[in-house]
Amino acid sequence: MSSTVTRTRVAVAAATAGIVVLAGCSSSGSSDNASASSCEPAKGKVTLQYWNTVPGMDKVVALWNKRHPDVQVETKNISNDQYGTLGNALKAGKAPDLAQVGYDELPNLRTQSAFVDASACTAATAAKSKFVPWTWSQTSFGGTGVFAIPQDTGPMALYVRSDLFKKYGVAVPTTWDEYATAAEKLHKADPNLDMTFFDPNNAEWFNGLLWQNDARMYGYSGDKWQVTVDSAQSRQVAGYWQKLISEKVVRTDLAHGSTQMYAAYQKDRLATYVGAAWGYSMFRDNLPEQAGKWTIVPMPTWGANGSSGDWGGSTVAFMKGGRHLYESVEFDTWLNTDPDALAMENKLGGLYPAATAGLELPALKQGVPYYADEKIFDVFADASKKIDTGFAWGPTQKTVNLALQDAMAKAAAGDGTLADALATAQSAALTSMKDQAIPATAGK
């Protein structure tokens, strides 16, 4: 067992201890009570409800339904308000059998007794060996059960408008220092051209930047959470982007995925995009006229630190109230390990598989026409090997993200700095844990 995998399991196992403390304080009880003791096949035909946010998932489900006439799945896209919709359904006792849940939301939803433990289903426990270790540790909370099946990950890289760099004679950066220098050169050559955009309302993206710099936001020791959101590594990242913002070589007025964002790229106003593997389909589908102009290279590094970051990635969770656990496990494992399903999910929805076999899919070994037939997934495969697997999410991550976003938005508007936003997020983490009787202290 590698040291990185060991760190993952220790970190997540520690996180689990804190989560159990919180779940014990919940009036609704722990989701662990809804175990898989009744994991038996249903008698007769079954219909499952599966809610997700992935484009094209209805076509993947249609493939399942064609092959499994006795277990039909109805899918619902909840991308407009993913967690609001799930939260309301849980409160009303009308949650689906299965739902897409991001890794960072798993601890928060578990405190709401949102999940069913499927560990008594043989197919669920047997699936462990099929996934990247750090993803399985998060969905099983360090081995305390099986609450979800990993679906995809988001190793990060740098998307580059290679034609613009070539036009102005600027080298594609390999370090963050080079990235800042390139930003200045491009903006000087064309005052209407900025290096990229910084979305202050996207904490998940910013967390990925922190992750790359080995800035672990949480740890667990001495029966307490150690909150290190405002660490030296985090402040280095914040200070770097603050400088780019102050020098006006990155924009702060664009929301990720917005019409305005695509318009800026379409008009050649932005030269790069710092994104995850799943983002490759965004440009392909929304800016088809720029085919052949984009390339994807490794994320710029911090000096000798060759680490990468992860942004996003999801699981398919077993939701409380599901009536057909055996069939849910059957569908969930197929959805996230079957080669045909994985290929469709990558092609239609841009998902980068969490299943180890998924990384060997022919589609991920071939050149991608939109990106000048470059084998872009080789870049993401290499990045996925350089992600700090000891990174863990806190039990009140949603609250912390909201506080971080609010403070970053103020900083982008000139009220404070990104470093101040980290301090605000640190305080929010400690306060929210205290309010829910979770032992926590500021870490070093």
Coordinates of C-alpha atoms in Angstrom, one line a residue:
M1 CA 0.0 0.0 0.0
S2 CA 1.4 3.4 -1.0
S3 CA 1.9 6.1 1.6
T4 CA -0.5 8.4 -0.3
V5 CA -3.3 5.8 -0.1
T6 CA -2.5 5.3 3.6
R7 CA -2.8 9.1 4.2
T8 CA -6.2 9.1 2.4
R9 CA -7.6 6.4 4.6
V10 CA -6.3 7.9 7.8
A11 CA -7.7 11.4 6.9
V12 CA -11.1 10.1 5.9
A13 CA -11.3 7.7 8.8
A14 CA -10.6 10.7 11.1
A15 CA -13.2 12.7 9.3
T16 CA -15.7 9.9 9.9
A17 CA -15.2 10.1 13.6
G18 CA -16.2 13.8 13.6
I19 CA -19.2 13.1 11.3
V20 CA -20.4 10.4 13.7
V21 CA -20.3 12.8 16.5
L22 CA -22.5 15.2 14.6
A23 CA -24.9 12.6 13.4
G24 CA -25.4 11.5 17.0
C25 CA -26.6 15.0 17.8
S26 CA -29.2 14.9 15.0
S27 CA -32.8 14.5 16.1
S28 CA -33.6 12.5 13.0
G29 CA -31.0 9.8 13.9
S30 CA -28.1 8.3 12.0
S31 CA -28.5 7.1 8.5
D32 CA -26.4 4.1 9.5
N33 CA -29.6 2.6 11.0
A34 CA -31.0 2.2 7.6
S35 CA -28.6 -0.6 6.7
A36 CA -28.8 -3.1 4.0
S37 CA -30.0 -6.0 6.1
S38 CA -33.0 -6.3 3.7
C39 CA -30.8 -6.5 0.6
E40 CA -32.9 -9.0 -1.2
P41 CA -34.1 -9.0 -4.8
A42 CA -37.6 -7.7 -5.3
K43 CA -40.3 -10.0 -6.5
G44 CA -41.5 -8.8 -9.8
K45 CA -40.6 -5.7 -11.8
V46 CA -39.0 -2.6 -10.2
T47 CA -38.9 1.1 -11.0
L48 CA -36.1 3.2 -9.6
Q49 CA -35.8 7.0 -9.4
Y50 CA -32.4 8.5 -10.2
W51 CA -31.7 12.2 -10.0
N52 CA -28.6 13.8 -11.5
T53 CA -27.1 16.8 -13.2
V54 CA -25.2 15.2 -16.1
P55 CA -26.1 16.1 -19.7
G56 CA -27.0 13.0 -21.7
M57 CA -27.6 10.7 -18.7
D58 CA -31.1 10.0 -19.9
K59 CA -29.5 8.2 -22.9
V60 CA -27.3 6.1 -20.6
V61 CA -30.3 5.2 -18.5
A62 CA -32.1 4.2 -21.7
L63 CA -29.4 1.7 -22.4
W64 CA -29.8 0.2 -19.0
N65 CA -33.6 0.0 -19.4
K66 CA -33.2 -1.7 -22.8
R67 CA -30.9 -4.4 -21.2
H68 CA -32.9 -4.8 -18.0
P69 CA -36.6 -4.9 -18.6
D70 CA -37.4 -6.0 -15.1
V71 CA -35.5 -3.1 -13.4
Q72 CA -36.5 0.2 -15.1
V73 CA -34.9 3.5 -14.1
E74 CA -36.6 6.9 -14.4
T75 CA -34.1 9.8 -14.4
K76 CA -34.6 13.5 -13.5
N77 CA -32.1 16.3 -14.2
I78 CA -31.9 18.6 -11.2
S79 CA -29.0 20.7 -12.4
N80 CA -30.9 24.0 -11.8
D81 CA -31.0 23.5 -8.0
Q82 CA -29.3 20.2 -7.1
Y83 CA -29.0 20.4 -3.4
G84 CA -32.1 22.5 -2.8
T85 CA -34.2 20.0 -4.7
L86 CA -32.6 17.1 -2.8
G87 CA -33.0 18.8 0.6
N88 CA -36.7 19.5 0.0
A89 CA -37.3 15.9 -1.1
L90 CA -35.6 14.6 2.0
K91 CA -37.7 16.9 4.3
A92 CA -40.9 15.7 2.5
G93 CA -39.9 12.1 2.7
K94 CA -39.8 11.8 -1.1
A95 CA -36.2 11.4 -1.9
P96 CA -35.3 9.2 -4.9
D97 CA -33.6 5.8 -4.7
L98 CA -30.4 7.3 -6.1
A99 CA -29.0 10.8 -6.5
Q100 CA -25.8 12.4 -7.7
V101 CA -23.9 14.0 -4.8
G102 CA -20.5 15.7 -4.9
Y103 CA -17.7 14.4 -2.7
D104 CA -17.7 17.7 -0.8
E105 CA -21.4 17.4 0.0
L106 CA -21.3 13.8 1.3
P107 CA -20.3 14.7 4.9
N108 CA -22.9 17.5 5.1
L109 CA -25.8 15.3 3.8
R110 CA -24.8 12.4 6.1
T111 CA -25.4 14.6 9.1
Q112 CA -28.9 15.0 7.8
S113 CA -29.4 11.2 7.8
A114 CA -29.7 11.4 4.0
F115 CA -28.2 8.0 3.1
V116 CA -28.7 4.3 3.3
D117 CA -25.8 2.0 4.1
A118 CA -25.7 -0.6 1.4
S119 CA -22.7 -2.5 2.8
A120 CA -24.8 -5.7 3.4
C121 CA -25.2 -6.0 -0.4
T122 CA -22.3 -8.1 -1.7
A123 CA -22.2 -6.3 -5.0
A124 CA -21.7 -3.0 -3.1
T125 CA -18.8 -4.1 -1.0
A126 CA -17.2 -6.0 -3.9
A127 CA -17.1 -2.8 -6.0
K128 CA -14.4 -1.3 -3.8
S129 CA -11.5 -2.7 -5.9
K130 CA -12.9 -1.1 -9.0
F131 CA -12.3 2.5 -8.0
V132 CA -9.5 5.0 -7.3
P133 CA -8.8 4.5 -3.6
W134 CA -9.4 8.0 -2.4
T135 CA -12.8 8.2 -4.0
W136 CA -14.0 5.0 -2.4
S137 CA -12.7 6.1 1.0
Q138 CA -14.9 9.2 0.7
T139 CA -18.0 7.4 -0.3
S140 CA -17.6 4.8 2.5
F141 CA -16.5 7.4 5.1
G142 CA -13.3 5.5 5.8
G143 CA -14.8 2.1 5.7
T144 CA -17.8 2.5 8.0
G145 CA -20.3 1.5 5.3
V146 CA -21.1 2.0 1.6
F147 CA -23.3 5.1 1.2
A148 CA -22.5 5.9 -2.5
I149 CA -20.6 4.7 -5.5
P150 CA -18.0 7.0 -7.0
Q151 CA -18.8 8.3 -10.4
D152 CA -16.2 10.8 -11.6
T153 CA -13.3 13.0 -10.6
G154 CA -12.0 16.4 -11.6
P155 CA -8.3 16.4 -12.0
M156 CA -7.3 19.9 -13.1
A157 CA -5.3 21.2 -16.0
L158 CA -4.7 24.4 -18.0
Y159 CA -6.8 25.0 -21.2
V160 CA -4.9 27.2 -23.6
R161 CA -5.9 29.2 -26.7
S162 CA -2.7 28.2 -28.4
D163 CA -3.3 30.4 -31.4
L164 CA -3.4 33.5 -29.2
F165 CA -0.2 32.6 -27.5
K166 CA 1.4 31.9 -30.9
K167 CA 0.1 35.2 -32.3
Y168 CA 1.7 37.3 -29.6
G169 CA 4.9 35.1 -29.2
V170 CA 4.2 34.2 -25.6
A171 CA 5.4 30.8 -24.3
V172 CA 2.8 28.5 -22.7
P173 CA 3.5 28.6 -18.9
T174 CA 4.5 25.6 -16.9
T175 CA 4.7 27.4 -13.5
W176 CA 2.5 29.9 -11.8
D177 CA 5.3 32.5 -11.9
E178 CA 5.5 32.0 -15.7
Y179 CA 1.7 32.2 -15.8
A180 CA 1.7 35.6 -14.2
T181 CA 4.5 36.8 -16.6
A182 CA 2.5 35.5 -19.6
A183 CA -0.6 37.3 -18.4
E184 CA 1.3 40.6 -18.4
K185 CA 2.7 40.1 -21.8
L186 CA -0.6 39.1 -23.4
H187 CA -2.4 42.0 -21.8
K188 CA 0.3 44.4 -22.9
A189 CA 0.1 43.1 -26.5
D190 CA -3.7 43.4 -26.5
P191 CA -5.4 45.5 -23.7
N192 CA -8.7 43.7 -24.4
L193 CA -7.2 40.3 -23.7
D194 CA -7.0 38.9 -20.2
M195 CA -5.4 35.7 -19.1
T196 CA -8.5 34.2 -17.5
F197 CA -11.3 35.0 -15.1
F198 CA -11.6 34.6 -11.4
D199 CA -15.1 33.7 -10.3
P200 CA -15.4 34.8 -6.7
N201 CA -18.7 32.9 -6.4
N202 CA -17.1 29.6 -7.1
A203 CA -15.6 28.2 -3.9
E204 CA -15.3 24.7 -5.3
W205 CA -12.9 26.0 -8.0
F206 CA -10.9 27.9 -5.5
N207 CA -10.7 24.9 -3.2
G208 CA -9.2 23.0 -6.1
L209 CA -6.4 25.7 -6.3
L210 CA -5.8 25.3 -2.6
W211 CA -5.7 21.5 -3.0
Q212 CA -3.0 21.7 -5.6
N213 CA -0.8 23.6 -3.2
D214 CA -1.1 20.9 -0.6
A215 CA -3.3 23.3 1.5
R216 CA -5.3 20.8 3.5
M217 CA -8.4 22.5 4.9
Y218 CA -9.1 20.0 7.6
G219 CA -7.5 17.3 9.7
Y220 CA -8.6 15.3 12.7
S221 CA -6.6 14.5 15.9
G222 CA -7.1 14.4 19.6
D223 CA -10.9 13.8 19.1
K224 CA -11.2 17.2 17.4
W225 CA -11.3 18.6 14.0
Q226 CA -8.3 20.7 13.1
V227 CA -9.4 23.5 10.9
T228 CA -6.7 24.8 8.7
V229 CA -8.6 26.7 6.0
D230 CA -6.4 29.8 6.6
S231 CA -3.0 28.1 6.3
A232 CA 0.3 29.4 4.9
Q233 CA -0.3 27.3 1.7
S234 CA -3.8 28.8 1.3
R235 CA -2.5 32.3 1.8
Q236 CA 0.1 31.8 -0.9
V237 CA -2.6 30.9 -3.4
A238 CA -4.8 33.8 -2.3
G239 CA -2.0 36.3 -2.5
Y240 CA -1.1 35.1 -6.0
W241 CA -4.6 35.6 -7.4
Q242 CA -5.0 38.9 -5.5
K243 CA -2.0 40.2 -7.3
L244 CA -3.4 39.2 -10.7
I245 CA -6.7 40.8 -9.8
S246 CA -5.0 44.0 -8.6
E247 CA -3.0 44.2 -11.8
K248 CA -6.2 43.7 -13.8
V249 CA -4.9 40.8 -16.0
V250 CA -7.8 38.5 -14.9
R251 CA -11.5 39.4 -14.9
T252 CA -13.7 39.0 -11.9
D253 CA -17.1 39.9 -13.5
L254 CA -17.8 36.5 -15.1
A255 CA -19.7 33.6 -13.6
H256 CA -18.4 30.1 -14.5
G257 CA -20.6 28.5 -17.2
S258 CA -22.5 31.7 -17.9
T259 CA -23.4 33.1 -21.3
Q260 CA -21.2 36.0 -20.6
M261 CA -18.2 33.7 -19.9
Y262 CA -18.6 31.9 -23.3
A263 CA -19.1 35.3 -25.0
A264 CA -15.7 36.5 -23.6
Y265 CA -14.0 33.4 -24.9
Q266 CA -15.8 33.7 -28.2
K267 CA -14.6 37.3 -28.7
D268 CA -11.0 36.3 -27.9
R269 CA -11.0 38.3 -24.6
L270 CA -9.7 35.4 -22.5
A271 CA -6.6 33.3 -23.3
T272 CA -6.8 30.4 -20.8
Y273 CA -9.1 28.5 -18.6
V274 CA -8.1 26.7 -15.4
G275 CA -10.4 23.8 -15.2
A276 CA -11.1 20.1 -14.6
A277 CA -11.3 17.1 -16.9
W278 CA -15.1 17.3 -17.2
G279 CA -14.7 20.8 -18.7
Y280 CA -13.4 19.5 -22.0
S281 CA -16.9 19.1 -23.3
M282 CA -18.0 22.7 -22.3
F283 CA -15.8 24.4 -25.0
R284 CA -16.5 21.7 -27.5
D285 CA -20.3 22.0 -27.2
N286 CA -20.5 25.8 -26.7
L287 CA -17.7 27.2 -28.9
P288 CA -17.6 24.8 -31.9
E289 CA -16.1 27.5 -34.1
Q290 CA -12.9 27.4 -32.0
A291 CA -12.2 23.8 -32.8
G292 CA -8.4 23.3 -33.3
K293 CA -7.5 26.5 -31.4
W294 CA -7.4 25.0 -27.9
T295 CA -4.8 22.7 -26.3
I296 CA -4.7 21.3 -22.8
V297 CA -1.5 21.2 -20.8
P298 CA -0.6 20.4 -17.2
M299 CA -1.7 22.9 -14.5
P300 CA 1.1 25.4 -13.7
T301 CA 3.0 24.3 -10.7
W302 CA 4.4 26.0 -7.6
G303 CA 8.1 25.7 -8.2
A304 CA 9.3 22.2 -7.4
N305 CA 5.8 21.2 -6.3
G306 CA 4.4 19.1 -9.2
S307 CA 1.1 18.5 -7.5
S308 CA -2.3 18.9 -9.2
G309 CA -5.7 19.7 -7.8
D310 CA -9.1 18.3 -8.1
W311 CA -12.2 20.3 -8.8
G312 CA -15.5 18.6 -8.4
G313 CA -16.4 15.0 -9.2
S314 CA -19.5 13.2 -7.9
T315 CA -20.9 10.0 -6.5
V316 CA -24.3 8.3 -7.0
A317 CA -25.6 8.0 -3.4
F318 CA -28.1 5.5 -1.9
M319 CA -30.8 7.9 -0.6
K320 CA -32.8 7.4 2.5
G321 CA -36.3 6.1 1.7
G322 CA -35.3 4.0 -1.3
R323 CA -37.4 0.8 -1.4
H324 CA -35.3 -1.4 -3.7
L325 CA -31.7 -1.4 -2.3
Y326 CA -30.7 -4.6 -4.1
E327 CA -31.7 -3.2 -7.5
S328 CA -30.3 0.2 -6.7
V329 CA -26.9 -1.4 -6.0
E330 CA -27.1 -3.3 -9.2
F331 CA -27.9 -0.2 -11.3
D332 CA -25.4 2.0 -9.4
T333 CA -22.5 -0.3 -10.0
W334 CA -23.4 -0.8 -13.6
L335 CA -23.7 2.9 -14.2
N336 CA -20.2 3.6 -12.9
T337 CA -18.2 0.5 -14.0
D338 CA -19.8 -0.8 -17.3
P339 CA -17.5 0.2 -20.2
D340 CA -20.5 1.1 -22.5
A341 CA -22.0 3.3 -19.8
L342 CA -18.7 5.0 -19.0
A343 CA -18.0 5.7 -22.6
M344 CA -21.4 7.3 -23.1
E345 CA -21.0 9.4 -19.9
N346 CA -17.7 10.7 -21.0
K347 CA -18.8 11.5 -24.6
L348 CA -22.2 13.0 -23.7
G349 CA -21.6 14.5 -20.2
G350 CA -17.8 15.0 -20.1
L351 CA -17.4 12.8 -17.0
Y352 CA -13.9 11.6 -16.2
P353 CA -14.4 8.1 -14.6
A354 CA -13.6 7.3 -11.0
A355 CA -13.5 3.6 -11.9
T356 CA -9.9 2.5 -12.6
A357 CA -11.0 0.5 -15.7
G358 CA -12.6 3.6 -17.0
L359 CA -9.3 5.3 -17.4
E360 CA -8.4 2.6 -19.9
L361 CA -11.4 3.2 -22.1
P362 CA -10.5 3.5 -25.8
A363 CA -12.2 6.9 -26.0
L364 CA -9.8 8.2 -23.4
K365 CA -6.8 6.9 -25.3
Q366 CA -7.6 8.6 -28.6
G367 CA -7.1 12.1 -29.9
V368 CA -10.0 14.5 -29.5
P369 CA -10.9 16.2 -32.8
Y370 CA -11.9 19.5 -31.1
Y371 CA -8.5 19.8 -29.5
A372 CA -6.6 19.2 -32.7
D373 CA -6.7 15.5 -32.2
E374 CA -4.4 15.8 -29.2
K375 CA -4.7 13.0 -26.5
I376 CA -5.9 15.4 -23.9
F377 CA -7.0 12.7 -21.4
D378 CA -3.3 11.7 -21.1
V379 CA -2.9 15.1 -19.4
F380 CA -5.7 14.4 -17.0
A381 CA -4.6 10.9 -16.3
D382 CA -1.2 12.2 -15.3
A383 CA -2.7 14.9 -13.2
S384 CA -4.9 12.4 -11.3
K385 CA -1.8 10.7 -10.1
K386 CA -0.4 13.9 -8.6
I387 CA -3.4 14.9 -6.5
D388 CA -2.8 15.0 -2.7
T389 CA -5.0 12.1 -1.5
G390 CA -4.8 13.2 2.1
F391 CA -7.2 16.1 1.4
A392 CA -10.5 15.8 3.3
W393 CA -13.7 17.8 3.4
G394 CA -15.2 19.1 6.6
P395 CA -18.7 18.3 8.0
T396 CA -20.0 21.9 7.4
Q397 CA -18.3 22.4 4.1
K398 CA -21.4 24.0 2.5
T399 CA -21.5 26.7 5.2
V400 CA -17.8 27.3 4.8
N401 CA -18.0 27.6 1.0
L402 CA -20.8 30.2 1.2
A403 CA -18.8 32.3 3.7
L404 CA -15.7 32.0 1.4
Q405 CA -17.7 33.1 -1.6
D406 CA -19.3 36.0 0.1
A407 CA -15.9 37.3 1.3
M408 CA -14.2 36.6 -2.1
A409 CA -17.0 38.6 -3.8
K410 CA -16.3 41.5 -1.5
A411 CA -12.6 41.3 -2.1
A412 CA -13.1 41.2 -5.9
A413 CA -15.1 44.4 -5.5
G414 CA -12.3 46.1 -3.5
D415 CA -13.6 45.4 0.0
G416 CA -10.8 43.4 1.6
T417 CA -8.6 40.8 0.1
L418 CA -8.7 37.1 -0.7
A419 CA -6.5 36.5 2.3
D420 CA -9.2 38.1 4.4
A421 CA -11.7 35.8 2.8
L422 CA -9.7 32.8 4.0
A423 CA -9.8 34.2 7.6
T424 CA -13.6 34.6 7.2
A425 CA -14.0 31.0 6.0
Q426 CA -11.8 29.7 8.9
S427 CA -14.0 31.5 11.4
A428 CA -17.2 30.2 9.7
A429 CA -15.9 26.7 9.9
L430 CA -15.2 26.9 13.6
T431 CA -18.4 28.7 14.4
S432 CA -20.6 26.3 12.4
M433 CA -19.0 23.3 14.0
K434 CA -19.4 24.8 17.5
D435 CA -23.1 25.5 16.7
Q436 CA -23.6 21.8 15.9
A437 CA -21.6 20.5 18.9
I438 CA -18.7 19.2 16.8
P439 CA -15.4 19.4 18.6
A440 CA -13.1 21.6 16.6
T441 CA -10.1 23.9 17.0
A442 CA -7.9 26.0 14.8
G443 CA -5.1 23.9 13.5
K444 CA -1.5 24.9 12.7

